[in-house]
Amino acid sequence: MKRILCLFLIVGLVGCATAPTAPSDIKLASHKRLYNQNLYKPSELRTVPVTITRDTGVLGSLATTFLKIDGEYVVWLNVMEEITIYLAPGGYVFEVENGVCPDIKQCKKSLDVTIKNGFSNNFRIAADDGFEIIRSNT
């Protein structure tokens, strides 16, 4: 019995970390989940593609994650999902929120972001130490 309990504990701890999703495993999130459908396509002002990918891993896998930009809901993502939106160059506040506990501080993280043409505007949502959004190179 102790061995089985130890095995579950080890598997649980190892499986908790999230990791970037391999490109071959990424699923495109439905554009119907965008709260503002205009973000799906570029416009005269919104010319910079911004890609957000949710990590793979067990931790937080049962929770839907919401992305807010400047306090406005943008999209919700499940594990291994990705979406590309278009923003105007400039400064933004990106915030991720765990759908299970949206009113608890540990379930939200924000990041001040500058969006520019010619730079990496790719982000990943990780759940290693609570939910957080991280700029990535890929």
mmCIF file of C-alpha atoms in Angstrom:
data_model
loop_
_atom_site.group_PDB
_atom_site.id
_atom_site.type_symbol
_atom_site.label_atom_id
_atom_site.label_comp_id
_atom_site.label_asym_id
_atom_site.label_seq_id
_atom_site.Cartn_x
_atom_site.Cartn_y
_atom_site.Cartn_z
ATOM 1 C CA MET A 1 0.000 0.000 0.000
ATOM 2 C CA LYS A 2 2.833 2.392 0.871
ATOM 3 C CA ARG A 3 4.538 1.643 -2.440
ATOM 4 C CA ILE A 4 1.400 2.437 -4.388
ATOM 5 C CA LEU A 5 0.941 5.674 -2.468
ATOM 6 C CA CYS A 6 4.585 6.637 -3.113
ATOM 7 C CA LEU A 7 4.202 5.823 -6.804
ATOM 8 C CA PHE A 8 1.153 8.079 -7.108
ATOM 9 C CA LEU A 9 2.954 10.828 -5.228
ATOM 10 C CA ILE A 10 5.992 10.649 -7.530
ATOM 11 C CA VAL A 11 3.864 10.541 -10.677
ATOM 12 C CA GLY A 12 1.817 13.454 -9.368
ATOM 13 C CA LEU A 13 4.870 15.582 -8.647
ATOM 14 C CA VAL A 14 6.556 14.827 -11.949
ATOM 15 C CA GLY A 15 3.373 15.455 -13.889
ATOM 16 C CA CYS A 16 2.680 18.818 -12.265
ATOM 17 C CA ALA A 17 5.073 20.985 -14.236
ATOM 18 C CA THR A 18 3.893 22.448 -17.495
ATOM 19 C CA ALA A 19 6.074 22.722 -20.565
ATOM 20 C CA PRO A 20 5.880 24.482 -23.916
ATOM 21 C CA THR A 21 3.641 22.595 -26.290
ATOM 22 C CA ALA A 22 5.438 20.938 -29.200
ATOM 23 C CA PRO A 23 4.408 22.560 -32.501
ATOM 24 C CA SER A 24 3.057 19.232 -33.770
ATOM 25 C CA ASP A 25 0.748 18.956 -30.722
ATOM 26 C CA ILE A 26 -0.752 22.449 -30.853
ATOM 27 C CA LYS A 27 -4.478 22.676 -31.501
ATOM 28 C CA LEU A 28 -5.894 25.899 -32.871
ATOM 29 C CA ALA A 29 -8.481 27.380 -30.535
ATOM 30 C CA SER A 30 -11.799 28.216 -32.121
ATOM 31 C CA HIS A 31 -12.054 31.838 -33.151
ATOM 32 C CA LYS A 32 -15.617 31.698 -31.837
ATOM 33 C CA ARG A 33 -14.067 31.930 -28.361
ATOM 34 C CA LEU A 34 -12.756 35.424 -29.044
ATOM 35 C CA TYR A 35 -14.769 37.970 -27.115
ATOM 36 C CA ASN A 36 -13.893 40.573 -29.773
ATOM 37 C CA GLN A 37 -14.066 39.000 -33.233
ATOM 38 C CA ASN A 38 -12.244 41.989 -34.751
ATOM 39 C CA LEU A 39 -8.980 40.811 -33.167
ATOM 40 C CA TYR A 40 -8.923 37.743 -35.415
ATOM 41 C CA LYS A 41 -8.052 39.756 -38.519
ATOM 42 C CA PRO A 42 -5.559 42.566 -39.090
ATOM 43 C CA SER A 43 -6.779 46.111 -39.683
ATOM 44 C CA GLU A 44 -5.156 49.442 -40.524
ATOM 45 C CA LEU A 45 -4.219 49.929 -36.866
ATOM 46 C CA ARG A 46 -3.914 46.328 -35.679
ATOM 47 C CA THR A 47 -1.102 45.028 -37.879
ATOM 48 C CA VAL A 48 1.053 42.971 -35.500
ATOM 49 C CA PRO A 49 0.277 39.247 -35.106
ATOM 50 C CA VAL A 50 0.403 38.081 -31.476
ATOM 51 C CA THR A 51 0.324 34.339 -30.800
ATOM 52 C CA ILE A 52 -0.673 32.922 -27.417
ATOM 53 C CA THR A 53 -0.151 29.207 -26.674
ATOM 54 C CA ARG A 54 -1.180 27.364 -23.540
ATOM 55 C CA ASP A 55 1.393 24.896 -22.172
ATOM 56 C CA THR A 56 0.984 21.160 -21.944
ATOM 57 C CA GLY A 57 1.054 19.381 -18.593
ATOM 58 C CA VAL A 58 -1.134 18.055 -15.823
ATOM 59 C CA LEU A 59 -1.100 21.080 -13.527
ATOM 60 C CA GLY A 60 -4.123 23.231 -14.255
ATOM 61 C CA SER A 61 -5.242 20.976 -17.085
ATOM 62 C CA LEU A 62 -8.820 20.832 -15.832
ATOM 63 C CA ALA A 63 -9.114 24.610 -15.671
ATOM 64 C CA THR A 64 -10.024 26.904 -18.509
ATOM 65 C CA THR A 65 -7.636 29.844 -18.720
ATOM 66 C CA PHE A 66 -8.846 33.277 -19.715
ATOM 67 C CA LEU A 67 -6.648 35.916 -21.347
ATOM 68 C CA LYS A 68 -7.402 39.571 -20.722
ATOM 69 C CA ILE A 69 -5.715 42.505 -22.412
ATOM 70 C CA ASP A 70 -5.992 45.888 -20.711
ATOM 71 C CA GLY A 71 -8.739 44.507 -18.464
ATOM 72 C CA GLU A 72 -10.915 43.191 -21.311
ATOM 73 C CA TYR A 73 -11.538 39.482 -21.843
ATOM 74 C CA VAL A 74 -9.994 38.355 -25.137
ATOM 75 C CA VAL A 75 -10.169 34.543 -25.322
ATOM 76 C CA TRP A 76 -10.249 31.373 -23.229
ATOM 77 C CA LEU A 77 -7.831 28.519 -23.875
ATOM 78 C CA ASN A 78 -7.533 24.888 -22.879
ATOM 79 C CA VAL A 79 -4.269 22.939 -22.588
ATOM 80 C CA MET A 80 -2.194 22.796 -25.816
ATOM 81 C CA GLU A 81 -4.345 25.370 -27.603
ATOM 82 C CA GLU A 82 -3.124 28.410 -29.494
ATOM 83 C CA ILE A 83 -4.646 31.490 -31.044
ATOM 84 C CA THR A 84 -3.251 34.390 -33.061
ATOM 85 C CA ILE A 85 -4.743 37.847 -32.689
ATOM 86 C CA TYR A 86 -3.741 41.187 -34.193
ATOM 87 C CA LEU A 87 -2.841 44.214 -32.084
ATOM 88 C CA ALA A 88 -1.597 47.722 -32.790
ATOM 89 C CA PRO A 89 2.015 48.412 -31.817
ATOM 90 C CA GLY A 90 2.200 49.768 -28.277
ATOM 91 C CA GLY A 91 2.000 48.915 -24.599
ATOM 92 C CA TYR A 92 -0.534 46.538 -23.074
ATOM 93 C CA VAL A 93 -1.223 44.681 -19.855
ATOM 94 C CA PHE A 94 -1.772 40.962 -20.488
ATOM 95 C CA GLU A 95 -3.471 39.040 -17.691
ATOM 96 C CA VAL A 96 -4.181 35.330 -17.363
ATOM 97 C CA GLU A 97 -6.913 34.100 -15.079
ATOM 98 C CA ASN A 98 -7.722 30.567 -13.957
ATOM 99 C CA GLY A 99 -11.405 29.847 -14.562
ATOM 100 C CA VAL A 100 -11.677 27.701 -11.416
ATOM 101 C CA CYS A 101 -10.708 30.467 -8.975
ATOM 102 C CA PRO A 102 -10.969 33.851 -10.742
ATOM 103 C CA ASP A 103 -11.362 35.819 -7.509
ATOM 104 C CA ILE A 104 -8.199 34.497 -5.834
ATOM 105 C CA LYS A 105 -5.005 36.511 -6.324
ATOM 106 C CA GLN A 106 -2.824 33.399 -6.860
ATOM 107 C CA CYS A 107 -5.016 32.436 -9.818
ATOM 108 C CA LYS A 108 -4.184 35.614 -11.745
ATOM 109 C CA LYS A 109 -0.953 36.989 -13.155
ATOM 110 C CA SER A 110 -0.332 40.031 -15.294
ATOM 111 C CA LEU A 111 2.525 41.153 -17.505
ATOM 112 C CA ASP A 112 3.302 44.569 -18.995
ATOM 113 C CA VAL A 113 3.921 43.972 -22.683
ATOM 114 C CA THR A 114 5.232 46.089 -25.535
ATOM 115 C CA ILE A 115 4.099 44.899 -28.949
ATOM 116 C CA LYS A 116 6.379 45.878 -31.840
ATOM 117 C CA ASN A 117 6.782 44.907 -35.466
ATOM 118 C CA GLY A 118 9.855 42.782 -36.075
ATOM 119 C CA PHE A 119 10.043 41.376 -32.530
ATOM 120 C CA SER A 120 8.859 38.102 -31.025
ATOM 121 C CA ASN A 121 5.231 38.650 -30.121
ATOM 122 C CA ASN A 122 4.667 35.059 -29.046
ATOM 123 C CA PHE A 123 3.520 34.207 -25.540
ATOM 124 C CA ARG A 124 2.875 31.041 -23.587
ATOM 125 C CA ILE A 125 0.575 30.473 -20.665
ATOM 126 C CA ALA A 126 2.266 28.308 -18.031
ATOM 127 C CA ALA A 127 0.958 26.893 -14.758
ATOM 128 C CA ASP A 128 4.172 26.047 -12.899
ATOM 129 C CA ASP A 129 3.805 28.553 -10.058
ATOM 130 C CA GLY A 130 0.204 29.581 -10.481
ATOM 131 C CA PHE A 131 -0.857 30.705 -13.918
ATOM 132 C CA GLU A 132 1.440 33.146 -15.707
ATOM 133 C CA ILE A 133 2.050 34.510 -19.167
ATOM 134 C CA ILE A 134 5.591 34.452 -20.539
ATOM 135 C CA ARG A 135 7.051 35.946 -23.712
ATOM 136 C CA SER A 136 8.574 33.143 -25.773
ATOM 137 C CA ASN A 137 10.936 33.039 -28.728
ATOM 138 C CA THR A 138 8.904 30.547 -30.723
#
